mmCIF file of C-alpha atoms and ligand atoms in Angstrom:
data_model
loop_
_atom_site.group_PDB
_atom_site.id
_atom_site.type_symbol
_atom_site.label_atom_id
_atom_site.label_comp_id
_atom_site.label_asym_id
_atom_site.label_seq_id
_atom_site.Cartn_x
_atom_site.Cartn_y
_atom_site.Cartn_z
ATOM 1 C CA MET A 1 0.000 0.000 0.000
ATOM 2 C CA PRO A 2 1.447 3.422 -0.909
ATOM 3 C CA LYS A 3 1.570 5.949 1.947
ATOM 4 C CA THR A 4 -1.315 8.393 1.656
ATOM 5 C CA CYS A 5 -1.108 12.147 1.937
ATOM 6 C CA ASP A 6 -4.154 13.699 3.585
ATOM 7 C CA VAL A 7 -5.272 16.887 1.873
ATOM 8 C CA VAL A 8 -7.812 19.521 2.909
ATOM 9 C CA VAL A 9 -9.304 21.568 0.067
ATOM 10 C CA LEU A 10 -10.652 25.097 0.598
ATOM 11 C CA LEU A 11 -13.043 26.600 -1.939
ATOM 12 C CA SER A 12 -15.716 29.264 -2.360
ATOM 13 C CA GLY A 13 -17.377 28.362 -5.634
ATOM 14 C CA THR A 14 -18.238 25.713 -8.191
ATOM 15 C CA GLY A 15 -15.286 23.488 -7.438
ATOM 16 C CA SER A 16 -14.355 22.250 -10.895
ATOM 17 C CA ASN A 17 -10.741 22.076 -9.700
ATOM 18 C CA LEU A 18 -11.873 20.015 -6.714
ATOM 19 C CA GLN A 19 -13.661 17.686 -9.154
ATOM 20 C CA ALA A 20 -10.481 17.277 -11.207
ATOM 21 C CA LEU A 21 -8.620 16.431 -8.017
ATOM 22 C CA ILE A 22 -11.292 13.938 -6.926
ATOM 23 C CA ASP A 23 -11.197 12.292 -10.363
ATOM 24 C CA SER A 24 -7.401 12.062 -10.256
ATOM 25 C CA THR A 25 -7.515 10.194 -6.933
ATOM 26 C CA ARG A 26 -9.670 7.449 -8.419
ATOM 27 C CA THR A 27 -6.843 5.786 -10.308
ATOM 28 C CA GLY A 28 -6.051 3.263 -7.594
ATOM 29 C CA ASP A 29 -2.377 4.159 -7.320
ATOM 30 C CA SER A 30 -3.024 7.662 -5.978
ATOM 31 C CA SER A 31 -1.304 8.690 -2.773
ATOM 32 C CA VAL A 32 -3.678 11.656 -2.385
ATOM 33 C CA ARG A 33 -6.582 11.342 0.065
ATOM 34 C CA ILE A 34 -8.971 14.274 0.286
ATOM 35 C CA ALA A 35 -9.758 14.306 4.007
ATOM 36 C CA ALA A 36 -12.172 17.251 3.884
ATOM 37 C CA VAL A 37 -13.480 20.127 1.807
ATOM 38 C CA ILE A 38 -14.132 23.403 3.614
ATOM 39 C CA SER A 39 -15.909 26.474 2.256
ATOM 40 C CA ASN A 40 -16.615 29.955 3.553
ATOM 41 C CA ARG A 41 -19.914 29.694 1.649
ATOM 42 C CA ALA A 42 -22.405 27.051 2.755
ATOM 43 C CA ASP A 43 -24.057 27.116 -0.697
ATOM 44 C CA ALA A 44 -20.842 26.561 -2.697
ATOM 45 C CA TYR A 45 -21.467 23.886 -5.323
ATOM 46 C CA GLY A 46 -18.022 22.500 -4.545
ATOM 47 C CA LEU A 47 -19.373 21.243 -1.205
ATOM 48 C CA GLN A 48 -22.029 19.259 -3.062
ATOM 49 C CA ARG A 49 -19.379 17.728 -5.314
ATOM 50 C CA ALA A 50 -17.486 16.677 -2.179
ATOM 51 C CA ARG A 51 -20.593 15.172 -0.555
ATOM 52 C CA ASP A 52 -21.338 13.293 -3.783
ATOM 53 C CA ALA A 53 -17.852 11.805 -3.568
ATOM 54 C CA GLY A 54 -18.326 10.819 0.084
ATOM 55 C CA ILE A 55 -15.875 13.416 1.377
ATOM 56 C CA ASP A 56 -16.339 15.206 4.710
ATOM 57 C CA THR A 57 -17.411 18.825 4.334
ATOM 58 C CA ARG A 58 -17.535 21.869 6.579
ATOM 59 C CA ALA A 59 -18.804 25.415 6.047
ATOM 60 C CA LEU A 60 -17.425 28.344 8.000
ATOM 61 C CA ASP A 61 -19.085 31.679 7.270
ATOM 62 C CA HIS A 62 -16.535 34.485 7.316
ATOM 63 C CA LYS A 63 -19.340 37.000 7.917
ATOM 64 C CA ALA A 64 -19.918 35.483 11.377
ATOM 65 C CA PHE A 65 -16.460 36.664 12.512
ATOM 66 C CA GLU A 66 -15.138 40.040 13.532
ATOM 67 C CA GLY A 67 -12.242 40.469 11.209
ATOM 68 C CA ARG A 68 -9.862 38.388 9.159
ATOM 69 C CA GLU A 69 -7.660 37.167 12.022
ATOM 70 C CA ALA A 70 -10.594 35.754 13.987
ATOM 71 C CA PHE A 71 -11.963 33.929 10.928
ATOM 72 C CA ASP A 72 -8.550 32.595 9.962
ATOM 73 C CA ALA A 73 -7.931 31.334 13.508
ATOM 74 C CA ALA A 74 -11.222 29.404 13.443
ATOM 75 C CA LEU A 75 -10.395 28.110 9.976
ATOM 76 C CA ILE A 76 -7.002 26.841 11.155
ATOM 77 C CA GLU A 77 -8.713 24.971 13.989
ATOM 78 C CA LEU A 78 -11.193 23.401 11.576
ATOM 79 C CA ILE A 79 -8.512 22.394 9.078
ATOM 80 C CA ASP A 80 -6.105 21.028 11.695
ATOM 81 C CA ALA A 81 -8.773 18.743 13.118
ATOM 82 C CA PHE A 82 -8.220 16.732 9.887
ATOM 83 C CA ASN A 83 -4.455 16.777 10.377
ATOM 84 C CA PRO A 84 -3.621 17.329 6.687
ATOM 85 C CA LYS A 85 -0.125 17.226 5.218
ATOM 86 C CA LEU A 86 -1.242 19.654 2.494
ATOM 87 C CA VAL A 87 -3.855 22.403 2.184
ATOM 88 C CA VAL A 88 -5.098 23.124 -1.341
ATOM 89 C CA LEU A 89 -6.784 26.398 -2.260
ATOM 90 C CA ALA A 90 -9.162 25.687 -5.147
ATOM 91 C CA GLY A 91 -10.966 28.935 -5.863
ATOM 92 C CA PHE A 92 -10.957 30.023 -2.214
ATOM 93 C CA MET A 93 -11.784 33.689 -2.690
ATOM 94 C CA ARG A 94 -10.426 35.066 0.562
ATOM 95 C CA ILE A 95 -7.276 37.024 1.279
ATOM 96 C CA LEU A 96 -5.423 35.047 3.923
ATOM 97 C CA SER A 97 -3.828 36.619 6.984
ATOM 98 C CA ALA A 98 -0.066 36.425 7.474
ATOM 99 C CA GLY A 99 -0.624 34.168 10.481
ATOM 100 C CA PHE A 100 -2.611 31.675 8.411
ATOM 101 C CA VAL A 101 -0.022 31.592 5.647
ATOM 102 C CA ARG A 102 2.844 31.142 8.121
ATOM 103 C CA HIS A 103 0.986 28.321 9.894
ATOM 104 C CA TYR A 104 0.873 26.314 6.630
ATOM 105 C CA GLN A 105 4.196 27.413 5.199
ATOM 106 C CA GLY A 106 5.489 24.892 2.681
ATOM 107 C CA ARG A 107 2.216 22.944 2.658
ATOM 108 C CA LEU A 108 -0.211 25.436 1.133
ATOM 109 C CA LEU A 109 -0.817 25.459 -2.634
ATOM 110 C CA ASN A 110 -2.948 27.787 -4.768
ATOM 111 C CA ILE A 111 -4.045 27.869 -8.384
ATOM 112 C CA HIS A 112 -4.398 31.181 -10.177
ATOM 113 C CA PRO A 113 -5.874 31.790 -13.645
ATOM 114 C CA SER A 114 -2.979 33.714 -15.188
ATOM 115 C CA LEU A 115 0.677 33.339 -15.985
ATOM 116 C CA LEU A 116 1.977 34.799 -12.742
ATOM 117 C CA PRO A 117 3.525 37.261 -12.033
ATOM 118 C CA LYS A 118 1.187 38.691 -14.702
ATOM 119 C CA HIS A 119 -2.372 39.563 -13.701
ATOM 120 C CA LYS A 120 -2.490 38.965 -9.974
ATOM 121 C CA GLY A 121 -5.924 39.414 -8.412
ATOM 122 C CA LEU A 122 -9.280 39.215 -10.182
ATOM 123 C CA HIS A 123 -10.614 39.390 -13.783
ATOM 124 C CA THR A 124 -7.470 37.849 -15.200
ATOM 125 C CA HIS A 125 -8.941 36.799 -18.568
ATOM 126 C CA GLU A 126 -10.326 40.276 -19.306
ATOM 127 C CA ARG A 127 -7.019 41.799 -18.309
ATOM 128 C CA ALA A 128 -4.975 39.445 -20.502
ATOM 129 C CA LEU A 129 -7.122 40.444 -23.492
ATOM 130 C CA GLU A 130 -6.971 44.164 -22.657
ATOM 131 C CA ALA A 131 -3.193 43.951 -22.370
ATOM 132 C CA GLY A 132 -3.006 42.359 -25.827
ATOM 133 C CA ASP A 133 -1.216 39.300 -24.427
ATOM 134 C CA THR A 134 -0.444 36.676 -27.061
ATOM 135 C CA GLU A 135 -0.170 33.990 -24.368
ATOM 136 C CA HIS A 136 -2.215 33.301 -21.267
ATOM 137 C CA GLY A 137 -2.639 30.395 -18.877
ATOM 138 C CA CYS A 138 -2.628 29.339 -15.259
ATOM 139 C CA SER A 139 -0.184 28.847 -12.424
ATOM 140 C CA VAL A 140 0.126 26.620 -9.361
ATOM 141 C CA HIS A 141 2.267 28.131 -6.624
ATOM 142 C CA PHE A 142 3.193 27.789 -2.982
ATOM 143 C CA VAL A 143 1.385 30.435 -0.974
ATOM 144 C CA THR A 144 3.464 33.044 0.803
ATOM 145 C CA GLU A 145 2.470 36.313 2.439
ATOM 146 C CA GLU A 146 2.664 38.120 -0.907
ATOM 147 C CA LEU A 147 -0.756 37.868 -2.607
ATOM 148 C CA ASP A 148 -0.501 35.576 -5.672
ATOM 149 C CA GLY A 149 3.245 35.900 -5.285
ATOM 150 C CA GLY A 150 4.714 32.658 -3.894
ATOM 151 C CA PRO A 151 7.213 30.384 -5.684
ATOM 152 C CA LEU A 152 5.779 28.868 -8.855
ATOM 153 C CA VAL A 153 5.420 25.109 -9.192
ATOM 154 C CA VAL A 154 3.896 24.674 -12.641
ATOM 155 C CA GLN A 155 2.437 26.874 -15.363
ATOM 156 C CA ALA A 156 0.398 25.882 -18.411
ATOM 157 C CA VAL A 157 0.575 28.268 -21.364
ATOM 158 C CA ILE A 158 -2.045 28.602 -24.097
ATOM 159 C CA PRO A 159 -2.022 30.895 -27.129
ATOM 160 C CA VAL A 160 -4.538 33.754 -27.157
ATOM 161 C CA GLU A 161 -6.560 33.651 -30.394
ATOM 162 C CA LEU A 162 -7.765 36.772 -32.224
ATOM 163 C CA GLN A 163 -11.409 35.865 -31.703
ATOM 164 C CA ASP A 164 -11.038 35.056 -27.981
ATOM 165 C CA SER A 165 -13.471 36.517 -25.442
ATOM 166 C CA PRO A 166 -12.916 36.423 -21.662
ATOM 167 C CA GLN A 167 -15.323 33.455 -21.588
ATOM 168 C CA SER A 168 -13.573 31.436 -24.290
ATOM 169 C CA LEU A 169 -10.201 32.103 -22.657
ATOM 170 C CA ALA A 170 -11.545 31.139 -19.236
ATOM 171 C CA GLN A 171 -12.860 27.885 -20.666
ATOM 172 C CA ARG A 172 -9.523 26.899 -22.220
ATOM 173 C CA VAL A 173 -7.576 27.969 -19.136
ATOM 174 C CA HIS A 174 -9.885 25.850 -16.975
ATOM 175 C CA VAL A 175 -9.029 22.755 -19.017
ATOM 176 C CA GLN A 176 -5.367 23.400 -18.221
ATOM 177 C CA GLU A 177 -6.075 24.062 -14.538
ATOM 178 C CA HIS A 178 -7.699 20.651 -14.296
ATOM 179 C CA LEU A 179 -4.512 19.051 -15.623
ATOM 180 C CA ILE A 180 -1.824 20.923 -13.718
ATOM 181 C CA TYR A 181 -3.398 21.136 -10.257
ATOM 182 C CA PRO A 182 -3.853 17.370 -9.738
ATOM 183 C CA MET A 183 -0.325 16.921 -11.118
ATOM 184 C CA ALA A 184 1.188 19.361 -8.596
ATOM 185 C CA VAL A 185 -0.796 17.847 -5.718
ATOM 186 C CA ARG A 186 0.372 14.379 -6.716
ATOM 187 C CA TRP A 187 3.998 15.557 -6.799
ATOM 188 C CA PHE A 188 3.602 16.896 -3.269
ATOM 189 C CA ALA A 189 1.855 13.758 -2.034
ATOM 190 C CA GLU A 190 4.628 11.583 -3.444
ATOM 191 C CA GLY A 191 7.232 13.663 -1.631
ATOM 192 C CA ARG A 192 8.674 14.987 -4.906
ATOM 193 C CA LEU A 193 7.650 18.626 -4.420
ATOM 194 C CA ALA A 194 8.775 20.861 -1.556
ATOM 195 C CA LEU A 195 9.332 24.491 -0.731
ATOM 196 C CA GLY A 196 13.021 25.228 -0.275
ATOM 197 C CA GLU A 197 14.791 28.398 0.872
ATOM 198 C CA GLN A 198 15.302 29.572 -2.726
ATOM 199 C CA GLY A 199 11.986 28.446 -4.194
ATOM 200 C CA ALA A 200 10.045 25.356 -5.213
ATOM 201 C CA LEU A 201 11.990 22.096 -5.458
ATOM 202 C CA LEU A 202 10.988 19.184 -7.668
ATOM 203 C CA ASP A 203 12.921 15.966 -7.064
ATOM 204 C CA GLY A 204 15.422 18.020 -5.070
ATOM 205 C CA GLN A 205 16.120 20.409 -7.985
ATOM 206 C CA LEU A 206 15.256 24.091 -7.808
ATOM 207 C CA LEU A 207 12.553 24.845 -10.368
ATOM 208 C CA ALA A 208 12.907 27.776 -12.771
ATOM 209 C CA ALA A 209 11.185 31.027 -11.738
ATOM 210 C CA SER A 210 8.211 30.085 -13.957
ATOM 211 C CA GLY A 211 7.960 26.644 -12.351
ATOM 212 C CA HIS A 212 7.641 23.576 -14.571
ATOM 213 C CA LEU A 213 6.409 24.983 -17.884
ATOM 214 C CA ILE A 214 3.836 23.255 -20.086
ATOM 215 C CA ARG A 215 3.304 24.826 -23.509
ATOM 216 C CA ASN A 216 0.208 24.068 -25.556
HETATM 217 C C1 LIG B 301 -10.267 28.918 -10.870
HETATM 218 O O1 LIG B 301 -10.212 29.447 -12.159
HETATM 219 C C2 LIG B 301 -9.073 29.363 -10.062
HETATM 220 O O2 LIG B 301 -7.918 29.507 -10.839
HETATM 221 C C3 LIG B 301 -9.538 30.692 -9.537
HETATM 222 O O3 LIG B 301 -10.880 30.472 -9.187
HETATM 223 C C4 LIG B 301 -11.441 29.520 -10.091
HETATM 224 C C5 LIG B 301 -12.203 28.482 -9.308
HETATM 225 O O4 LIG B 301 -12.884 27.631 -10.177
HETATM 226 N N1 LIG B 301 -8.766 31.123 -8.422
HETATM 227 C C6 LIG B 301 -8.420 32.396 -8.210
HETATM 228 O O5 LIG B 301 -8.769 33.308 -8.939
HETATM 229 C C7 LIG B 301 -7.566 32.635 -6.979
HETATM 230 N N2 LIG B 301 -6.954 33.920 -7.015
HETATM 231 P P1 LIG B 301 -13.512 26.280 -9.668
HETATM 232 O O6 LIG B 301 -14.347 26.628 -8.437
HETATM 233 O O7 LIG B 301 -14.365 25.807 -10.788
HETATM 234 O O8 LIG B 301 -12.383 25.338 -9.331
#
């Protein structure tokens, strides 16, 4: 039996990245076990996907707390009850406090729908088009205190077509997200991926600043 890596997934929305992760764990040889899915929104469709897959779920409403630190402290307590080796942000639309990020240093991954460091924050597909970018994509990175700024693990690059709209770009980027996020999580679970002093390490080698690059 391979050793399993317990993962807690945090999300706020539809959870298509969670679904990709769930699907990737069904191969039989997966070392990833999703111990729980937690959302700040009780009505997030991602929670339903988790329930459908027989995964424990929790909802923690940020509006019930006075301030970010108080919410993050309660969230840490909830997450740590599952004792995960890795915490995966999959469309968790909250800015995390420095204390939260430090607590999970080296075991907190995020996916962002742009080729970081380009287009941090929201509305990334619109902004890529407005900027006239010829390439766009998505990034998986370790989370540090800098918003959307931690060491990159993997990026998938797609060409921007003349006729692209924000919606068509989002759709193609999503396809790539669903490939690279399960891959990065698997690397971590297998002990191949770690956060070193200088950046992300894959198989003990420092990754390039862009992370592992996949061109389409
Ligand atoms: C994904 O596109 C993810 O990259 C983005 O939210 C979406 C969630 O989709 N995350 C961020 O923008 C974080 N800054 P999903 O709920 O279908 O997985």
